[in-house]
Amino acid sequence: MNSLGTLKRFATWPLLLLAAALLPYVVISGSARLLAATALIYALLAASWNLTLGIGGIFNFAHIGFFGVGGYTMAVATVTWDVNPWLGLLLATVAGGLAGALAYIPVIRMRGIYIALITFVFVQLCYYLVLAIPGITGGSSGLTGVPALTIGDFSFAKYSGLGYLWLLGGAVVLLLVLLRASLRSPFGKSLIALRDNESLAVSRGMNRIRQHLLAFILSGAVAGVTGALYVAYFRVADVTLFSFGFVTLGLSMIFLGGTGHIWGPVLGALIVTIIDRQLTDLGPARAIIIGVGTLLVLIFLPSGISGLLEDALDRTRRLLRRNRNESAERANQLPASQHSEVEENTHVR
């Protein structure tokens, strides 16, 4: 059983990479590739947000700000300053991490809802900062003409975004690997300990401020590069990057998928993106529908879809284990007649 579990653990990630590599050959049409790329971008956003919101238990609403900062860093670097797009991705990662550190400073001594309020104000500050410097950011008009990522003569935007599907699929798998490794590290365990019982964790020598700051920086860096990938794919950056719509979508993805597992927000992102696309014709009503659906999930399914699936798998494992044990016990218990025959044969010999 242990060998089977080890094989499953080591085989999961190569299979996910293979699925990411084969994704463009399964998703063929242009509209389907657009939907798939959007879902993967949202998966990166939701999974990185879950590091502070779900795993760390910090009511961080500044994550959309990190996302927008990364997107605008990519746009300004490539359009205004004519920087190479790959260097723009790196700059967006650094900018997102710095934004995470800046967002955490005002909430060092805060708890609960106060963190949510202050971090939400951070998003509004980013929004008005973009509007305040139109000479660099384009103001309310935004920046268009962001160059596509390229390798040599191959543009990632060719063939309906073929290269972006490979890049985004690989990025999601890499992020899941890094999150899993982080959760198994002392850093991840300390975040969980601080979330579950802060007083006990601090009394055992854990530095809450340092660990939460690192969580903000890491999640901010991933959100920053995610925003840069979003801008590189859609070729435009505008103030909608800081909109409340991204906040509601991101929260819906995290809560629907479930915060108990690192892959929960990814699953939620895929589901919510598909539902959101199907409700496009409803206009503003789709946000209401998604919001109501999120509330229903929080009330009736607090652990999300990932928790529901995990419970079903656990029940299946226990049922199979019980059936196997019962079969083994029946096999070891011979009927009384068979015992007598064995004793007679032994006596004759």
Tab-separated table of C-alpha atoms in Angstrom:
chain	number	residue	atom	x	y	z
A	1	MET	CA	0.000	0.000	0.000
A	2	ASN	CA	2.858	2.390	0.836
A	3	SER	CA	4.577	1.652	-2.456
A	4	LEU	CA	1.310	2.316	-4.280
A	5	GLY	CA	0.911	5.630	-2.486
A	6	THR	CA	4.501	6.603	-3.296
A	7	LEU	CA	3.988	5.718	-6.970
A	8	LYS	CA	0.789	7.771	-7.051
A	9	ARG	CA	2.508	10.738	-5.436
A	10	PHE	CA	5.425	10.759	-7.870
A	11	ALA	CA	3.276	10.032	-10.932
A	12	THR	CA	0.759	12.838	-10.336
A	13	TRP	CA	2.947	15.759	-11.370
A	14	PRO	CA	4.331	14.234	-14.604
A	15	LEU	CA	0.757	13.382	-15.577
A	16	LEU	CA	-0.325	16.969	-14.924
A	17	LEU	CA	2.575	18.256	-17.034
A	18	LEU	CA	1.609	15.860	-19.803
A	19	ALA	CA	-1.985	17.127	-19.621
A	20	ALA	CA	-0.722	20.725	-19.874
A	21	ALA	CA	1.411	19.798	-22.889
A	22	LEU	CA	-1.517	18.099	-24.634
A	23	LEU	CA	-4.034	20.845	-23.797
A	24	PRO	CA	-3.638	22.791	-27.097
A	25	TYR	CA	-4.314	19.598	-29.050
A	26	VAL	CA	-7.543	18.999	-27.132
A	27	VAL	CA	-8.735	22.614	-27.126
A	28	ILE	CA	-8.650	23.473	-30.825
A	29	SER	CA	-11.057	26.311	-31.667
A	30	GLY	CA	-10.125	29.935	-31.017
A	31	SER	CA	-13.007	30.574	-28.605
A	32	ALA	CA	-12.234	27.416	-26.647
A	33	ARG	CA	-8.572	28.392	-26.362
A	34	LEU	CA	-9.585	31.849	-25.144
A	35	LEU	CA	-11.748	30.248	-22.464
A	36	ALA	CA	-8.998	27.811	-21.468
A	37	ALA	CA	-6.347	30.552	-21.224
A	38	THR	CA	-8.682	32.738	-19.145
A	39	ALA	CA	-9.435	29.828	-16.810
A	40	LEU	CA	-5.727	29.092	-16.344
A	41	ILE	CA	-4.967	32.735	-15.559
A	42	TYR	CA	-7.754	32.767	-12.979
A	43	ALA	CA	-6.428	29.476	-11.579
A	44	LEU	CA	-3.036	31.118	-10.973
A	45	LEU	CA	-4.731	34.107	-9.356
A	46	ALA	CA	-6.984	32.033	-7.083
A	47	ALA	CA	-4.279	29.540	-6.059
A	48	SER	CA	-1.836	32.303	-5.121
A	49	TRP	CA	-4.562	34.201	-3.229
A	50	ASN	CA	-5.320	31.047	-1.265
A	51	LEU	CA	-1.828	31.181	0.259
A	52	THR	CA	-2.842	34.121	2.433
A	53	LEU	CA	-6.628	33.822	2.509
A	54	GLY	CA	-7.099	30.083	2.927
A	55	ILE	CA	-3.819	28.640	4.160
A	56	GLY	CA	-2.744	31.663	6.199
A	57	GLY	CA	-6.253	32.581	7.337
A	58	ILE	CA	-5.570	36.275	6.618
A	59	PHE	CA	-8.492	38.326	5.266
A	60	ASN	CA	-6.358	39.797	2.493
A	61	PHE	CA	-8.357	41.705	-0.130
A	62	ALA	CA	-5.258	43.402	-1.570
A	63	HIS	CA	-4.503	40.466	-3.837
A	64	ILE	CA	-6.307	42.050	-6.790
A	65	GLY	CA	-4.085	45.069	-6.223
A	66	PHE	CA	-0.998	42.875	-6.605
A	67	PHE	CA	-2.534	41.451	-9.772
A	68	GLY	CA	-3.147	44.925	-11.207
A	69	VAL	CA	0.297	46.198	-10.187
A	70	GLY	CA	1.892	43.280	-12.031
A	71	GLY	CA	-0.245	43.904	-15.094
A	72	TYR	CA	0.570	47.613	-15.239
A	73	THR	CA	4.258	46.946	-14.589
A	74	MET	CA	4.262	44.669	-17.634
A	75	ALA	CA	2.407	47.234	-19.767
A	76	VAL	CA	4.474	50.251	-18.714
A	77	ALA	CA	7.755	48.359	-19.076
A	78	THR	CA	7.004	47.036	-22.568
A	79	VAL	CA	4.918	49.868	-24.066
A	80	THR	CA	6.208	53.010	-22.376
A	81	TRP	CA	9.801	51.955	-21.762
A	82	ASP	CA	10.164	49.427	-24.609
A	83	VAL	CA	11.517	46.669	-22.342
A	84	ASN	CA	11.706	43.044	-23.486
A	85	PRO	CA	8.449	41.249	-22.507
A	86	TRP	CA	10.299	38.478	-20.663
A	87	LEU	CA	12.103	41.095	-18.578
A	88	GLY	CA	8.697	42.698	-18.090
A	89	LEU	CA	7.470	39.446	-16.514
A	90	LEU	CA	10.397	39.509	-14.093
A	91	LEU	CA	9.777	43.155	-13.208
A	92	ALA	CA	6.081	42.381	-12.643
A	93	THR	CA	7.019	39.555	-10.271
A	94	VAL	CA	9.256	41.886	-8.249
A	95	ALA	CA	6.628	44.645	-8.289
A	96	GLY	CA	3.956	42.237	-7.062
A	97	GLY	CA	6.182	41.077	-4.207
A	98	LEU	CA	6.965	44.667	-3.207
A	99	ALA	CA	3.267	45.521	-3.352
A	100	GLY	CA	2.601	42.580	-1.044
A	101	ALA	CA	5.125	43.909	1.461
A	102	LEU	CA	3.670	47.446	1.297
A	103	ALA	CA	0.124	46.141	1.742
A	104	TYR	CA	1.079	44.199	4.858
A	105	ILE	CA	2.784	47.061	6.696
A	106	PRO	CA	-0.472	48.877	7.691
A	107	VAL	CA	-2.071	45.663	8.962
A	108	ILE	CA	0.791	44.342	11.095
A	109	ARG	CA	-1.156	44.927	14.315
A	110	MET	CA	-4.603	44.365	12.840
A	111	ARG	CA	-6.892	41.344	13.066
A	112	GLY	CA	-9.922	39.983	11.233
A	113	ILE	CA	-12.237	42.366	9.433
A	114	TYR	CA	-9.855	45.318	9.905
A	115	ILE	CA	-7.300	43.583	7.697
A	116	ALA	CA	-9.966	43.083	5.035
A	117	LEU	CA	-10.958	46.755	5.109
A	118	ILE	CA	-7.423	48.146	4.983
A	119	THR	CA	-6.245	45.772	2.252
A	120	PHE	CA	-9.311	46.646	0.181
A	121	VAL	CA	-8.346	50.315	0.534
A	122	PHE	CA	-4.936	49.357	-0.883
A	123	VAL	CA	-6.643	48.236	-4.104
A	124	GLN	CA	-8.426	51.600	-4.345
A	125	LEU	CA	-5.149	53.433	-3.798
A	126	CYS	CA	-3.597	51.509	-6.687
A	127	TYR	CA	-6.602	52.398	-8.844
A	128	TYR	CA	-6.334	56.130	-8.163
A	129	LEU	CA	-2.547	56.077	-8.535
A	130	VAL	CA	-2.956	54.738	-12.064
A	131	LEU	CA	-5.409	57.533	-12.845
A	132	ALA	CA	-3.096	60.142	-11.297
A	133	ILE	CA	-0.164	59.505	-13.652
A	134	PRO	CA	-1.712	59.211	-17.134
A	135	GLY	CA	1.574	60.120	-18.776
A	136	ILE	CA	2.978	56.744	-17.683
A	137	THR	CA	-0.068	54.506	-17.237
A	138	GLY	CA	-2.388	55.937	-19.881
A	139	GLY	CA	-4.883	56.990	-17.218
A	140	SER	CA	-8.463	55.883	-17.739
A	141	SER	CA	-7.682	54.896	-21.352
A	142	GLY	CA	-5.086	52.359	-20.293
A	143	LEU	CA	-2.171	51.100	-22.349
A	144	THR	CA	-2.702	49.112	-25.533
A	145	GLY	CA	-0.342	47.328	-27.865
A	146	VAL	CA	1.437	45.262	-25.219
A	147	PRO	CA	3.791	42.998	-27.218
A	148	ALA	CA	3.199	39.264	-27.174
A	149	LEU	CA	5.743	36.920	-25.644
A	150	THR	CA	8.065	35.402	-28.222
A	151	ILE	CA	10.827	32.821	-28.468
A	152	GLY	CA	12.885	33.527	-31.538
A	153	ASP	CA	10.475	33.908	-34.445
A	154	PHE	CA	7.663	32.071	-32.657
A	155	SER	CA	5.012	34.308	-31.129
A	156	PHE	CA	2.949	32.873	-28.305
A	157	ALA	CA	-0.095	34.649	-29.769
A	158	LYS	CA	0.031	32.622	-33.006
A	159	TYR	CA	-2.470	29.869	-33.699
A	160	SER	CA	-5.061	31.323	-31.301
A	161	GLY	CA	-2.632	31.567	-28.394
A	162	LEU	CA	-1.039	28.129	-28.710
A	163	GLY	CA	2.109	29.174	-26.857
A	164	TYR	CA	0.163	30.823	-24.057
A	165	LEU	CA	-1.748	27.625	-23.375
A	166	TRP	CA	1.524	25.737	-22.929
A	167	LEU	CA	2.988	28.530	-20.781
A	168	LEU	CA	-0.086	28.960	-18.578
A	169	GLY	CA	-0.674	25.219	-18.175
A	170	GLY	CA	2.935	24.699	-17.145
A	171	ALA	CA	2.743	27.691	-14.782
A	172	VAL	CA	-0.322	26.251	-13.003
A	173	VAL	CA	1.405	22.888	-12.502
A	174	LEU	CA	4.592	24.598	-11.293
A	175	LEU	CA	2.621	26.748	-8.846
A	176	LEU	CA	0.841	23.709	-7.428
A	177	VAL	CA	4.195	21.958	-6.976
A	178	LEU	CA	5.656	24.993	-5.203
A	179	LEU	CA	2.585	25.399	-2.980
A	180	ARG	CA	2.675	21.738	-2.030
A	181	ALA	CA	6.373	21.971	-1.185
A	182	SER	CA	5.750	25.161	0.804
A	183	LEU	CA	2.971	23.565	2.838
A	184	ARG	CA	5.251	20.680	3.776
A	185	SER	CA	8.060	23.054	4.753
A	186	PRO	CA	8.455	24.686	8.189
A	187	PHE	CA	7.148	27.911	6.624
A	188	GLY	CA	3.873	26.337	5.497
A	189	LYS	CA	3.398	24.490	8.771
A	190	SER	CA	3.948	27.712	10.696
A	191	LEU	CA	1.279	29.490	8.596
A	192	ILE	CA	-1.214	26.743	9.369
A	193	ALA	CA	-0.276	26.795	13.063
A	194	LEU	CA	-0.745	30.571	13.222
A	195	ARG	CA	-4.088	30.244	11.464
A	196	ASP	CA	-5.421	27.495	13.740
A	197	ASN	CA	-4.094	28.734	17.081
A	198	GLU	CA	-2.093	31.937	16.922
A	199	SER	CA	-1.528	32.249	20.661
A	200	LEU	CA	-0.106	28.747	20.951
A	201	ALA	CA	2.067	29.173	17.847
A	202	VAL	CA	3.512	32.463	19.077
A	203	SER	CA	4.158	30.967	22.515
A	204	ARG	CA	6.171	28.221	20.810
A	205	GLY	CA	8.472	30.823	19.258
A	206	MET	CA	6.882	31.484	15.861
A	207	ASN	CA	7.250	35.026	14.557
A	208	ARG	CA	3.791	35.977	13.282
A	209	ILE	CA	4.833	39.219	11.600
A	210	ARG	CA	7.714	37.636	9.689
A	211	GLN	CA	5.706	34.627	8.503
A	212	HIS	CA	2.704	36.684	7.418
A	213	LEU	CA	4.972	39.179	5.668
A	214	LEU	CA	6.602	36.350	3.725
A	215	ALA	CA	3.164	35.028	2.794
A	216	PHE	CA	2.132	38.453	1.478
A	217	ILE	CA	5.348	38.796	-0.511
A	218	LEU	CA	5.130	35.319	-2.044
A	219	SER	CA	1.448	35.563	-2.938
A	220	GLY	CA	2.017	39.101	-4.224
A	221	ALA	CA	4.862	37.980	-6.459
A	222	VAL	CA	2.760	35.201	-7.994
A	223	ALA	CA	-0.194	37.576	-8.427
A	224	GLY	CA	2.135	40.093	-10.072
A	225	VAL	CA	3.410	37.673	-12.685
A	226	THR	CA	-0.181	36.456	-13.186
A	227	GLY	CA	-1.280	40.021	-13.929
A	228	ALA	CA	1.619	40.356	-16.367
A	229	LEU	CA	0.573	37.159	-18.149
A	230	TYR	CA	-3.003	38.455	-18.315
A	231	VAL	CA	-1.836	41.702	-19.925
A	232	ALA	CA	0.545	39.879	-22.270
A	233	TYR	CA	-2.276	37.608	-23.412
A	234	PHE	CA	-4.976	40.269	-23.890
A	235	ARG	CA	-2.433	42.905	-25.030
A	236	VAL	CA	-3.963	45.709	-22.957
A	237	ALA	CA	-3.838	47.070	-19.397
A	238	ASP	CA	-6.582	49.304	-17.978
A	239	VAL	CA	-8.105	50.168	-14.624
A	240	THR	CA	-10.496	47.214	-14.777
A	241	LEU	CA	-7.540	45.194	-13.447
A	242	PHE	CA	-8.418	46.704	-10.043
A	243	SER	CA	-12.167	46.273	-10.420
A	244	PHE	CA	-14.435	44.706	-7.816
A	245	GLY	CA	-15.431	42.144	-10.447
A	246	PHE	CA	-12.043	40.468	-10.120
A	247	VAL	CA	-12.465	40.429	-6.339
A	248	THR	CA	-15.839	38.675	-6.477
A	249	LEU	CA	-14.665	36.225	-9.134
A	250	GLY	CA	-11.514	35.361	-7.211
A	251	LEU	CA	-13.369	34.821	-3.938
A	252	SER	CA	-16.004	32.723	-5.694
A	253	MET	CA	-13.288	30.502	-7.157
A	254	ILE	CA	-11.535	30.019	-3.837
A	255	PHE	CA	-14.647	29.288	-1.776
A	256	LEU	CA	-16.305	27.121	-4.424
A	257	GLY	CA	-13.187	25.034	-4.947
A	258	GLY	CA	-12.397	24.929	-1.233
A	259	THR	CA	-9.491	26.241	0.800
A	260	GLY	CA	-8.616	22.875	2.333
A	261	HIS	CA	-6.491	21.752	-0.613
A	262	ILE	CA	-4.051	23.600	-2.834
A	263	TRP	CA	-5.860	22.360	-5.945
A	264	GLY	CA	-9.268	23.474	-4.653
A	265	PRO	CA	-9.016	27.082	-5.953
A	266	VAL	CA	-7.746	25.780	-9.310
A	267	LEU	CA	-10.802	23.562	-9.619
A	268	GLY	CA	-13.005	26.464	-8.551
A	269	ALA	CA	-11.375	28.745	-11.133
A	270	LEU	CA	-12.095	26.307	-13.950
A	271	ILE	CA	-15.734	25.887	-12.903
A	272	VAL	CA	-16.454	29.582	-12.279
A	273	THR	CA	-14.810	30.640	-15.554
A	274	ILE	CA	-16.982	28.260	-17.528
A	275	ILE	CA	-20.134	29.342	-15.674
A	276	ASP	CA	-19.246	33.015	-16.069
A	277	ARG	CA	-18.773	32.571	-19.807
A	278	GLN	CA	-22.120	30.802	-20.129
A	279	LEU	CA	-23.842	33.689	-18.326
A	280	THR	CA	-22.280	36.425	-20.461
A	281	ASP	CA	-25.575	37.307	-22.157
A	282	LEU	CA	-27.137	38.129	-18.789
A	283	GLY	CA	-24.929	41.172	-18.317
A	284	PRO	CA	-24.640	42.476	-14.716
A	285	ALA	CA	-26.980	39.730	-13.509
A	286	ARG	CA	-24.231	37.131	-13.905
A	287	ALA	CA	-22.253	38.726	-11.049
A	288	ILE	CA	-25.351	38.484	-8.865
A	289	ILE	CA	-25.844	34.831	-9.779
A	290	ILE	CA	-22.216	33.972	-9.061
A	291	GLY	CA	-22.352	35.902	-5.772
A	292	VAL	CA	-25.516	34.131	-4.624
A	293	GLY	CA	-24.021	30.794	-5.644
A	294	THR	CA	-20.924	31.555	-3.568
A	295	LEU	CA	-23.077	32.340	-0.516
A	296	LEU	CA	-24.962	29.069	-0.935
A	297	VAL	CA	-21.671	27.179	-1.116
A	298	LEU	CA	-20.424	28.881	2.058
A	299	ILE	CA	-23.637	27.950	3.869
A	300	PHE	CA	-24.222	24.396	2.674
A	301	LEU	CA	-20.748	23.328	1.541
A	302	PRO	CA	-18.193	25.246	3.653
A	303	SER	CA	-15.318	22.950	2.668
A	304	GLY	CA	-15.996	23.491	-1.041
A	305	ILE	CA	-15.958	20.978	-3.855
A	306	SER	CA	-12.471	19.777	-2.945
A	307	GLY	CA	-13.643	18.963	0.588
A	308	LEU	CA	-16.688	17.142	-0.767
A	309	LEU	CA	-14.538	15.073	-3.136
A	310	GLU	CA	-12.005	14.338	-0.402
A	311	ASP	CA	-14.758	13.142	1.956
A	312	ALA	CA	-16.153	10.887	-0.783
A	313	LEU	CA	-12.700	9.432	-1.442
A	314	ASP	CA	-12.110	8.857	2.275
A	315	ARG	CA	-15.433	7.045	2.618
A	316	THR	CA	-14.611	4.923	-0.426
A	317	ARG	CA	-11.176	4.039	0.977
A	318	ARG	CA	-12.649	3.091	4.362
A	319	LEU	CA	-15.323	0.963	2.693
A	320	LEU	CA	-12.775	-0.853	0.530
A	321	ARG	CA	-10.455	-1.360	3.492
A	322	ARG	CA	-13.291	-2.747	5.623
A	323	ASN	CA	-14.400	-5.117	2.853
A	324	ARG	CA	-10.816	-6.284	2.369
A	325	ASN	CA	-10.359	-6.914	6.081
A	326	GLU	CA	-13.641	-8.808	6.304
A	327	SER	CA	-12.649	-10.982	3.330
A	328	ALA	CA	-9.309	-11.723	4.956
A	329	GLU	CA	-10.997	-12.682	8.226
A	330	ARG	CA	-13.429	-15.007	6.457
A	331	ALA	CA	-10.583	-16.644	4.613
A	332	ASN	CA	-8.711	-17.243	7.879
A	333	GLN	CA	-11.741	-18.780	9.606
A	334	LEU	CA	-12.232	-22.375	8.380
A	335	PRO	CA	-15.597	-24.122	8.950
A	336	ALA	CA	-15.781	-26.645	11.806
A	337	SER	CA	-16.057	-29.608	9.376
A	338	GLN	CA	-12.850	-28.599	7.680
A	339	HIS	CA	-11.110	-28.371	11.049
A	340	SER	CA	-12.203	-31.933	11.869
A	341	GLU	CA	-10.946	-33.261	8.556
A	342	VAL	CA	-7.590	-31.612	9.108
A	343	GLU	CA	-7.294	-33.126	12.593
A	344	GLU	CA	-8.215	-36.635	11.348
A	345	ASN	CA	-5.685	-36.496	8.559
A	346	THR	CA	-3.040	-35.344	10.996
A	347	HIS	CA	-3.871	-38.204	13.419
A	348	VAL	CA	-3.654	-40.857	10.703
A	349	ARG	CA	-0.226	-39.698	9.680
